[in-house]
CSV table of C-alpha atoms in Angstrom, one decimal:
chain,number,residue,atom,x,y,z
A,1,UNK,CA,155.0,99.9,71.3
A,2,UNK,CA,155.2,103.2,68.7
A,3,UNK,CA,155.6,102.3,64.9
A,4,UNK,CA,157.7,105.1,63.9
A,5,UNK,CA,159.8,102.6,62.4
A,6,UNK,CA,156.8,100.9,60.5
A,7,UNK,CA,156.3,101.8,57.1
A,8,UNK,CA,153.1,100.4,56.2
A,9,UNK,CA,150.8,100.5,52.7
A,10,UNK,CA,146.9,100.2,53.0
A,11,UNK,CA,145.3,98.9,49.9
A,12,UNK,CA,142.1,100.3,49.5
A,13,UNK,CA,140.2,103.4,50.2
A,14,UNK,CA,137.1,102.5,51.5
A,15,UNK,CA,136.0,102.6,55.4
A,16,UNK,CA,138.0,100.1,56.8
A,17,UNK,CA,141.0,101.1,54.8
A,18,UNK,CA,140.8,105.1,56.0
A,19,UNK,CA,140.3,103.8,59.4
A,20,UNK,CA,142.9,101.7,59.5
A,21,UNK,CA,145.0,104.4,58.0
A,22,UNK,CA,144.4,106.8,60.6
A,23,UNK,CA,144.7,104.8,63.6
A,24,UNK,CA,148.1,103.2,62.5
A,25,UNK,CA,149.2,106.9,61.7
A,26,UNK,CA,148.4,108.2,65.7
A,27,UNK,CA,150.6,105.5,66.7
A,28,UNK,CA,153.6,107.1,64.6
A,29,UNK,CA,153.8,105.1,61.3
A,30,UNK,CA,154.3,105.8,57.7
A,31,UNK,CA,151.0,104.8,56.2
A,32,UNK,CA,150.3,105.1,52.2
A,33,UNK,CA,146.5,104.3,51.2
A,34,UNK,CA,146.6,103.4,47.1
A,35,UNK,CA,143.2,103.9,45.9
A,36,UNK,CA,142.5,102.4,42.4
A,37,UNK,CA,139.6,105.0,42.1
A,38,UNK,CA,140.1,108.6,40.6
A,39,UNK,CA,138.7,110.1,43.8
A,40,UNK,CA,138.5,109.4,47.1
A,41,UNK,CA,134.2,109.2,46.9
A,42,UNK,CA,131.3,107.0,47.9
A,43,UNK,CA,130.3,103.1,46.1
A,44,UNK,CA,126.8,103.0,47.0
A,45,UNK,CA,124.4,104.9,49.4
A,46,UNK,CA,123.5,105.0,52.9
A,47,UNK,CA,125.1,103.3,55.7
A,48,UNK,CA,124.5,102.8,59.5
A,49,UNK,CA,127.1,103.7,62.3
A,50,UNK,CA,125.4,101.5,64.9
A,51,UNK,CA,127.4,102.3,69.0
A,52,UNK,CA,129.9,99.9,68.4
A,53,UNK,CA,131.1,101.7,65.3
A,54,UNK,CA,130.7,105.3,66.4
A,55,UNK,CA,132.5,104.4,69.7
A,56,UNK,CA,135.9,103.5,67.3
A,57,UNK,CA,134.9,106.9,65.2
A,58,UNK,CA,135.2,108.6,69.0
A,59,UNK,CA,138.5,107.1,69.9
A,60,UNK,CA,139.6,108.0,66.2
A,61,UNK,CA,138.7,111.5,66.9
A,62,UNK,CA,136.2,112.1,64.4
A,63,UNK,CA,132.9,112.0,66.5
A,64,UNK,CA,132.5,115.4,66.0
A,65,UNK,CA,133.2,115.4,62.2
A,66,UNK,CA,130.7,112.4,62.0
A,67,UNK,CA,127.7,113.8,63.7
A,68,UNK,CA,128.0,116.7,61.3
A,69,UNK,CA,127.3,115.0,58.3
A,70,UNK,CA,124.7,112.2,59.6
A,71,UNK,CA,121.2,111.7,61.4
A,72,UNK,CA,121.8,110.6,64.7
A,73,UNK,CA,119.2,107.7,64.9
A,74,UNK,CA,116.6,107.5,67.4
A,75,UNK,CA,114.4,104.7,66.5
A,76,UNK,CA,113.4,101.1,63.9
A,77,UNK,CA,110.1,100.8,63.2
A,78,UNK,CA,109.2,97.1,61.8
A,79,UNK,CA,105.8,97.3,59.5
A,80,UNK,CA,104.3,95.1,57.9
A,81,UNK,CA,104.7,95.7,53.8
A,82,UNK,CA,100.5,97.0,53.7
A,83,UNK,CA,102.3,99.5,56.3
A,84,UNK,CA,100.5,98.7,59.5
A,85,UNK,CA,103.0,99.2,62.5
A,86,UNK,CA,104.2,95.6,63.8
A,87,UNK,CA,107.1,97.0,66.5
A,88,UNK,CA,108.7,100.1,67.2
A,89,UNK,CA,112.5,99.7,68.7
A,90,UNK,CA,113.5,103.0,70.7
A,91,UNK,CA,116.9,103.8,70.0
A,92,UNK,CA,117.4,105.8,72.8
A,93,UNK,CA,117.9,102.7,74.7
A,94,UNK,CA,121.5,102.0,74.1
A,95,UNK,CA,123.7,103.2,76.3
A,96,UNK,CA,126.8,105.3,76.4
A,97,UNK,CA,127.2,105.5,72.8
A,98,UNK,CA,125.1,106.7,69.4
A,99,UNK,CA,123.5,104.8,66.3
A,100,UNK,CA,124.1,107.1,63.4
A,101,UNK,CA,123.0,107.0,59.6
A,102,UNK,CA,125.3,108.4,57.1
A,103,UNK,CA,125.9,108.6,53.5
A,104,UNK,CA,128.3,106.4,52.3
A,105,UNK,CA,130.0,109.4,50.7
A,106,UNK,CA,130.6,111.7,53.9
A,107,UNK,CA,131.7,109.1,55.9
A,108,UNK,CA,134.3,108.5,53.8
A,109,UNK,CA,134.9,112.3,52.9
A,110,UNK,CA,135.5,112.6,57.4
A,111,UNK,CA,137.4,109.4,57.3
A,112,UNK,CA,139.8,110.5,54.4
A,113,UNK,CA,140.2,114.0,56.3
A,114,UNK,CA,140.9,112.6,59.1
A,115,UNK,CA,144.1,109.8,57.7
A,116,UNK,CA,145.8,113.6,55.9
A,117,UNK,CA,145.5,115.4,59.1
A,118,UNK,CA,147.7,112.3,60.7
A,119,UNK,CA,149.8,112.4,58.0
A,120,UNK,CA,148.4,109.4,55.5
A,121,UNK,CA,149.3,110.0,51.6
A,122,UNK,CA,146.6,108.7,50.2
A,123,UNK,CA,147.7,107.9,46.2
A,124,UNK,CA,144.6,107.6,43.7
A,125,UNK,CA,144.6,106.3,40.5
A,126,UNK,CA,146.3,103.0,41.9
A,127,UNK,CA,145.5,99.5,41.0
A,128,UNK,CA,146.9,97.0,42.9
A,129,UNK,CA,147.2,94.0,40.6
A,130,UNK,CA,148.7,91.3,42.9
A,131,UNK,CA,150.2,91.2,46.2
A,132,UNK,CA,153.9,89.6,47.5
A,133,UNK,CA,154.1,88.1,51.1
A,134,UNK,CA,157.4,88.6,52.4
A,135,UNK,CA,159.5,90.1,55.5
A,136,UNK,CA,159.6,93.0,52.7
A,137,UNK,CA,155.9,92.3,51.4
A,138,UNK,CA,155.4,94.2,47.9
A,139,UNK,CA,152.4,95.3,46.0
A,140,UNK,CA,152.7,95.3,42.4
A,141,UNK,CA,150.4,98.1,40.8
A,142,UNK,CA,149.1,98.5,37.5
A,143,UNK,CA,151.4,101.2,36.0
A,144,UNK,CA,154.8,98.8,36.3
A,145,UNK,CA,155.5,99.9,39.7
A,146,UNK,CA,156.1,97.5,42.4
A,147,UNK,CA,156.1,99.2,46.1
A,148,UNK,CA,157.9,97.7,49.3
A,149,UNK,CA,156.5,98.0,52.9
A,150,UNK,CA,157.2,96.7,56.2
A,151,UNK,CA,153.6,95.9,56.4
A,152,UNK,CA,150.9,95.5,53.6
A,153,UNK,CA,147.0,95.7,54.9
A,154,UNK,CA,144.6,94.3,52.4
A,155,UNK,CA,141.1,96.6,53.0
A,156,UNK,CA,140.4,96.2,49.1
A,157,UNK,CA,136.8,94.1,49.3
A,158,UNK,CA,134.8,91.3,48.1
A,159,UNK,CA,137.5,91.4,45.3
A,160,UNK,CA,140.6,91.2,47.4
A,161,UNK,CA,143.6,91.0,45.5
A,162,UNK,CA,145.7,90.7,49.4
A,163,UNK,CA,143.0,87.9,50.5
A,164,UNK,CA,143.9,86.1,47.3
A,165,UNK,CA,147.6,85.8,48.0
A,166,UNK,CA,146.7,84.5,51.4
A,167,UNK,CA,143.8,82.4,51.0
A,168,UNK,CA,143.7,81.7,46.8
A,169,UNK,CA,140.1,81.8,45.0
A,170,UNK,CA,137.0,80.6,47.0
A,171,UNK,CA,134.0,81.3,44.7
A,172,UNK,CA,130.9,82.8,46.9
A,173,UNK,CA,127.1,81.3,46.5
A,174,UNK,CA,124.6,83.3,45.2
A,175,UNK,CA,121.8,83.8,48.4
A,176,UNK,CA,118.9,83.9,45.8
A,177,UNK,CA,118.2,87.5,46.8
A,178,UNK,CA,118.8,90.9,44.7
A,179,UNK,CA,118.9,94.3,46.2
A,180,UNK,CA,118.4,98.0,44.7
A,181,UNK,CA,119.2,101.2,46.3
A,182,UNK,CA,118.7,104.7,45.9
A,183,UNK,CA,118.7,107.8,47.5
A,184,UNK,CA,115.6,109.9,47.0
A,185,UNK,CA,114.2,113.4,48.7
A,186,UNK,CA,113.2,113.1,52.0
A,187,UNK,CA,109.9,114.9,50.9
A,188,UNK,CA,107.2,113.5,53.9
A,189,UNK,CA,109.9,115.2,56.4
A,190,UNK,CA,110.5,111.8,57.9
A,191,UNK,CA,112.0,111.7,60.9
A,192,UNK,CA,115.3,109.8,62.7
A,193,UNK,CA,113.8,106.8,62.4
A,194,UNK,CA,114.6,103.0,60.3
A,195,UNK,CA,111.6,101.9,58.4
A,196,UNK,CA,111.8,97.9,57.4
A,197,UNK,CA,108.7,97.1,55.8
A,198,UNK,CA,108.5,93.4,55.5
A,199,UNK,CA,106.3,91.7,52.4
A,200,UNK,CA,106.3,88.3,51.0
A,201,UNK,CA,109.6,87.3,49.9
A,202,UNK,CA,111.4,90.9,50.1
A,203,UNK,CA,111.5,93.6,52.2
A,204,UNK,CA,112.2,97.8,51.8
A,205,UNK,CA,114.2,99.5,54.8
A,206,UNK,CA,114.3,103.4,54.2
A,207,UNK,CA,116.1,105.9,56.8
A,208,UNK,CA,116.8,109.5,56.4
A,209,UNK,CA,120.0,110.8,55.5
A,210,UNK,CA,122.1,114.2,55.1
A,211,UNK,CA,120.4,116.1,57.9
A,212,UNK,CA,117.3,114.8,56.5
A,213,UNK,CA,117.1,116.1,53.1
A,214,UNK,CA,117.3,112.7,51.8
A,215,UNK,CA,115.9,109.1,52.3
A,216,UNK,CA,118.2,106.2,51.6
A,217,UNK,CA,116.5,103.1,50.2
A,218,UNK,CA,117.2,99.7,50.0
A,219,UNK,CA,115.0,97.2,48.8
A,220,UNK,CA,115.4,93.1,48.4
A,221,UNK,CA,113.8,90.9,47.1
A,222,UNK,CA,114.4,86.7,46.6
A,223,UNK,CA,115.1,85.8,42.9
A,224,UNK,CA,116.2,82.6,41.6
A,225,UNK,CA,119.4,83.4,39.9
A,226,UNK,CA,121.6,85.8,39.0
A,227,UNK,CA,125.1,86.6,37.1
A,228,UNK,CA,126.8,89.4,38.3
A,229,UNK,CA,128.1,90.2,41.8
A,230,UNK,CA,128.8,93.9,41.8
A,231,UNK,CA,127.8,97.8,43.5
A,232,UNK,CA,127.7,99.5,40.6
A,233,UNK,CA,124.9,97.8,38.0
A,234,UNK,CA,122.4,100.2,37.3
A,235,UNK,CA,118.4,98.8,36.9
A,236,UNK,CA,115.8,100.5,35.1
A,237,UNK,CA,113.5,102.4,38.2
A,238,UNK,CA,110.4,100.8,37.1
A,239,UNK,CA,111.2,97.2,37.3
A,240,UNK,CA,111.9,98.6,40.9
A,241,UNK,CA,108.3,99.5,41.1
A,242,UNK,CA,106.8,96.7,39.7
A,243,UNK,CA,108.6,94.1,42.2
A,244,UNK,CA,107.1,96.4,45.3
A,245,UNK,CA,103.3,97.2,43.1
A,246,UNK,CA,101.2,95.5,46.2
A,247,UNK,CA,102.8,97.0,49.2
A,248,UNK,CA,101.2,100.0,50.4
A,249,UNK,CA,101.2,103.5,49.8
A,250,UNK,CA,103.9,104.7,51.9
A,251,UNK,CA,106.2,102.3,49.8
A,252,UNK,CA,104.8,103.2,46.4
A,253,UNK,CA,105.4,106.8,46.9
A,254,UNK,CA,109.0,106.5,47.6
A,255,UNK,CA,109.5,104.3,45.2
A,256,UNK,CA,107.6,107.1,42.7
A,257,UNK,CA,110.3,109.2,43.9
A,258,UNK,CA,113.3,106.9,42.5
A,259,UNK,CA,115.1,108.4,39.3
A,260,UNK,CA,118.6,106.0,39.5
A,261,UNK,CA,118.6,102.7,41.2
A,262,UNK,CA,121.5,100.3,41.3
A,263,UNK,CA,121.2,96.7,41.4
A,264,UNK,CA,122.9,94.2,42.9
A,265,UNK,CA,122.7,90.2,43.8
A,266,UNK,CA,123.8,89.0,47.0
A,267,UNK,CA,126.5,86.5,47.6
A,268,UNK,CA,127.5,85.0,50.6
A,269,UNK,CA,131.7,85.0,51.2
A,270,UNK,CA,133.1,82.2,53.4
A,271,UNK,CA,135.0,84.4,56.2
A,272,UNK,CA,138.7,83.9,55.3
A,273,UNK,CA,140.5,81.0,56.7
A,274,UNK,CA,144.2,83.4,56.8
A,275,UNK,CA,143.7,87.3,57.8
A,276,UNK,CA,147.3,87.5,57.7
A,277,UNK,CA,150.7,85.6,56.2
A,278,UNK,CA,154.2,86.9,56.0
A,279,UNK,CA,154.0,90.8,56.4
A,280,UNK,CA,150.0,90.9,55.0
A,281,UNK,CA,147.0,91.1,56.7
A,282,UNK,CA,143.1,91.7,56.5
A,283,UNK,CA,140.7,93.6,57.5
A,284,UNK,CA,136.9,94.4,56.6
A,285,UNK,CA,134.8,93.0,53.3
A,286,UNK,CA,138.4,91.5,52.4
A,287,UNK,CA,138.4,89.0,55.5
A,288,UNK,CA,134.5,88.6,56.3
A,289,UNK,CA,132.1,90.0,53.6
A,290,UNK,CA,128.9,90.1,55.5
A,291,UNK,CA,125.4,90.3,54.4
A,292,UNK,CA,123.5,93.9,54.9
A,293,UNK,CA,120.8,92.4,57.3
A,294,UNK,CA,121.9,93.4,60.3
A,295,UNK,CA,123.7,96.3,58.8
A,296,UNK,CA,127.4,95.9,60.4
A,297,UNK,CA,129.6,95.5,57.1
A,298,UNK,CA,130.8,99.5,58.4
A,299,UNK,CA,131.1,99.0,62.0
A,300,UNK,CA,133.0,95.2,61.7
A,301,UNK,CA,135.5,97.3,59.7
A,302,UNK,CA,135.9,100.2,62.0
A,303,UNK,CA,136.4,97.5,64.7
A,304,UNK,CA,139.2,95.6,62.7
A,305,UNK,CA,140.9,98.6,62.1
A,306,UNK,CA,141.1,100.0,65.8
A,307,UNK,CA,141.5,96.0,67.3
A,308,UNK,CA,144.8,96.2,64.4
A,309,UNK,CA,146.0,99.3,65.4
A,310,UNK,CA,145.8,98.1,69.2
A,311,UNK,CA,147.7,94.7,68.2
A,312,UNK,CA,150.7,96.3,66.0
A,313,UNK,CA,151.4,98.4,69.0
A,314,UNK,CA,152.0,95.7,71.4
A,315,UNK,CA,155.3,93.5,72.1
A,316,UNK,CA,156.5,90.9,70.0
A,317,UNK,CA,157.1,89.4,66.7
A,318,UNK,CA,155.2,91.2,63.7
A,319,UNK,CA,153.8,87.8,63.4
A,320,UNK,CA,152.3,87.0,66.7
A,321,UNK,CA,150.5,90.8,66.9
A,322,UNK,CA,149.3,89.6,63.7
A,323,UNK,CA,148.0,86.5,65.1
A,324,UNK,CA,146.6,88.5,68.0
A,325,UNK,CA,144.4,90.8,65.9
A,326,UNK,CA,142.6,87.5,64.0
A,327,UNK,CA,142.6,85.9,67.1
A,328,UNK,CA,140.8,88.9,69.2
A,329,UNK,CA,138.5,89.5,65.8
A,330,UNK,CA,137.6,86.1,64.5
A,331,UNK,CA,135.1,84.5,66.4
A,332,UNK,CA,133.0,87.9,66.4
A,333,UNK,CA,132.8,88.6,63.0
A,334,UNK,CA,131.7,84.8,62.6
A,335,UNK,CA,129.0,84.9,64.6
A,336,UNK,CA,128.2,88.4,63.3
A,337,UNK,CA,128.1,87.2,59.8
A,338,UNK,CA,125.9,84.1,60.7
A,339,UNK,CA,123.5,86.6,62.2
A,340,UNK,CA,123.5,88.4,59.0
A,341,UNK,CA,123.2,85.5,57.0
A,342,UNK,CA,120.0,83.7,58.8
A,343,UNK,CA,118.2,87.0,59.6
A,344,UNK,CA,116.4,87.8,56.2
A,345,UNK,CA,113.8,85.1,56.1
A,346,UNK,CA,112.3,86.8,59.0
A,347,UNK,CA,111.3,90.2,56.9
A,348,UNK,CA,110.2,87.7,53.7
A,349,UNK,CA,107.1,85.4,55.0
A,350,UNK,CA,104.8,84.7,52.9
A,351,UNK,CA,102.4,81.9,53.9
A,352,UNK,CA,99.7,84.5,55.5
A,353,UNK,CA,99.0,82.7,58.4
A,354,UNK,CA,102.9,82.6,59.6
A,355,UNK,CA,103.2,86.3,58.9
A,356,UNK,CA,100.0,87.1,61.0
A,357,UNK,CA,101.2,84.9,64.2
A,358,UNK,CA,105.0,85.9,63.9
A,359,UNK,CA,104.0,89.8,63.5
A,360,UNK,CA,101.7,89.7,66.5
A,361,UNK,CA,104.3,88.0,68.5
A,362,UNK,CA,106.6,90.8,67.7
A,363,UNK,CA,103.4,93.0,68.6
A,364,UNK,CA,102.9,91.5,72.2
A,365,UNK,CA,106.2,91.3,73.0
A,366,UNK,CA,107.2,94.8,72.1
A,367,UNK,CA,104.1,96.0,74.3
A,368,UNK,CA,105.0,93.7,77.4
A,369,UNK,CA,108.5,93.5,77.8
A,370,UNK,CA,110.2,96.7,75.3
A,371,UNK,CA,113.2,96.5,76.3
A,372,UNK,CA,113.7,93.1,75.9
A,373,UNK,CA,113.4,93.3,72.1
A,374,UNK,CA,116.3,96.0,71.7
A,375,UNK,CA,118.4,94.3,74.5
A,376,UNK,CA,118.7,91.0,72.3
A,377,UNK,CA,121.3,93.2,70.0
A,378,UNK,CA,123.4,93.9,73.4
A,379,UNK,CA,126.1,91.4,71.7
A,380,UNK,CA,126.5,93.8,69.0
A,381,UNK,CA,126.1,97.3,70.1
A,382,UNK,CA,127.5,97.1,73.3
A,383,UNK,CA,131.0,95.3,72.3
A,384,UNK,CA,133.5,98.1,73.2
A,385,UNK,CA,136.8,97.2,70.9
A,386,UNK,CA,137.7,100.8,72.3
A,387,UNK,CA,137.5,100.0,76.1
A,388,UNK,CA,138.5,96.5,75.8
């Protein structure tokens, strides 16, 4: 089924929202994005494109567009936080597709190109205060203006003013971990590689970004509470450096290179019990938020945005291809979220003795059987939302 007939309004222009956009507009809708932001632009730094992102970016179009603005990975290195090597991950292992890292900021810059040349308006400046189900849903934005649609995709965030019609307020828990990141010069020339250095309680992952000119960072560390669940708090560099003083040199020198650092705490979002209701639906942080440790917040959106694409344009009732798209989704972003959720504790041992026998497992294995260790993510990479 086409959907020339289908005018539909995306709220939010983020990732998932662009996506969404674009692949909803190749199958002959109307599609408006409303962006409360002044400009399309980045919130926050780098990102990862892991294969079974970049293989929705391909069917989208935008491959091209994509690998012109990232670093096409090629490895992860796991170290331990003094920086002595504890496993090395070869990229170049995956087949048929391509694990990418990309500033937040281009990505969206090719996404956002891409949704105009399919025909998208994208309108800035435009809050969406509250959302009305419906068989003529409506969102009602800030400036007194209330807009009909046939269809109404919430890809608007933690914050989701669509989830909230669907599902009311749940409030999230606070994981007892903060993060910073920055973006600094990519000075030591690193190559296309992840670092994760793992320390007591926290952790710093660095990769190289922008054709690498720059290193994204992102450090975490566990903290007992915290107040404020947002992107965009700044923190003072050296408080930074003093929560990462005892890990080694190659940590302490990027660190020396940080001038603005954002802070953030980390708060775990039950996935939503209702992705879609009368003429509504989800997609992306507004219908799983998902924790950064296994860096697939990006690539779960592209996915719901291709998988809702695919499922509008197939026979029936808007209802039932509605249904169709949580039900094809769900259960992987569920376990992909768990994942997240329980994989952190294994970059933050502290009791020495632990750290030393768990590292050295990593160690032997890597040496024995290599492929093994890169072959456990098969669930994730390989998953072809494209191919079916």
């Amino acid at each position: 089924m086409h959907l020339e007939s289908m005018k539909i309004v995306v709220v939010g222009g983020g990732i998932g929202g662009l996506a969404a956009a674009r692949a909803l507009a190749l199958r002959g809708a109307e599609v408006t994005v409303f962006e409360q932001a002044e400009a399309i632009r980045e919130v926050g730094a780098g990102l990862q494109v892991s294969p079974n992102g970049f293989r929705v970016i391909d069917a989208l179009g935008l491959a091209e567009a994509l690998r012109a603005v990232s670093v096409q990975g090629r490895a992860v290195r796991l170290k331990d936080y003094r920086g002595g090597e504890v496993l090395r991950l070869d990229l170049g292992g995956l087949e048929s597709a391509e694990y990418h890292f990309v500033h937040r900021a281009d990505l969206i810059d090719v996404l956002a190109a891409g949704a105009r040349e399919a025909g998208v308006k994208i309108r800035l400046l435009q809050h969406a205060e509250r959302v009305s189900p419906g068989e003529r849903p409506s969102v009602a934005l800030a400036r007194g203006v209330d807009v009909e649609a046939d269809l109404v995709v919430g890809a608007d965030g933690l914050h989701s003013v669509v989830r909230r019609a669907l599902n009311g307020t749940v409030a999230p828990f606070f994981t007892r971990q903060v993060a910073w990141r920055a973006v600094v010069p990519n000075t030591e020339g690193r190559g296309p590689e992840v670092h994760v250095h793992m320390g007591p309680h926290r952790h710093v992952v660095s990769y190289p970004l922008r054709d690498g000119a720059a290193l994204n960072l992102v450090a975490v560390q566990e903290r007992a509470e915290w107040q404020e669940e947002s992107w965009s708090q700044r923190d003072d560099p050296e408080a930074l450096r003093a929560a990462f003083a005892d890990f080694g040199p190659e940590v302490r020198e990027m660190l020396g290179r940080v001038e603005s650092v954002h802070l953030w705490g980390l708060f775990r979002h039950p996935v939503a019990r209702a992705w879609h209701g009368d003429g509504t639906v989800l997609l992306g942080d507004a219908a799983h938020p998902t924790l950064p440790f296994m860096a697939q917040g990006a690539s779960m959106a592209l996915e719901d945005a291709w998988v809702l694409a695919e499922a509008l344009a197939g026979p029936g009732a808007l209802a039932d291809r509605l249904a169709d798209y949580q039900a094809r989704r769900e259960g992987r972003v569920r376990k992909v979220v768990e994942a997240a959720g329980s994989n952190a504790w294994k970059y933050h041992l502290a009791f020495p003795p632990l750290r030393w026998a768990a590292h050295a497992a990593l160690r032997v294995g890597g040496a024995m059987v290599p492929g093994r260790m890169l072959h456990q993510f098969d669930w994730i990479y390989g998953h072809d939302v494209v191919g079916g």
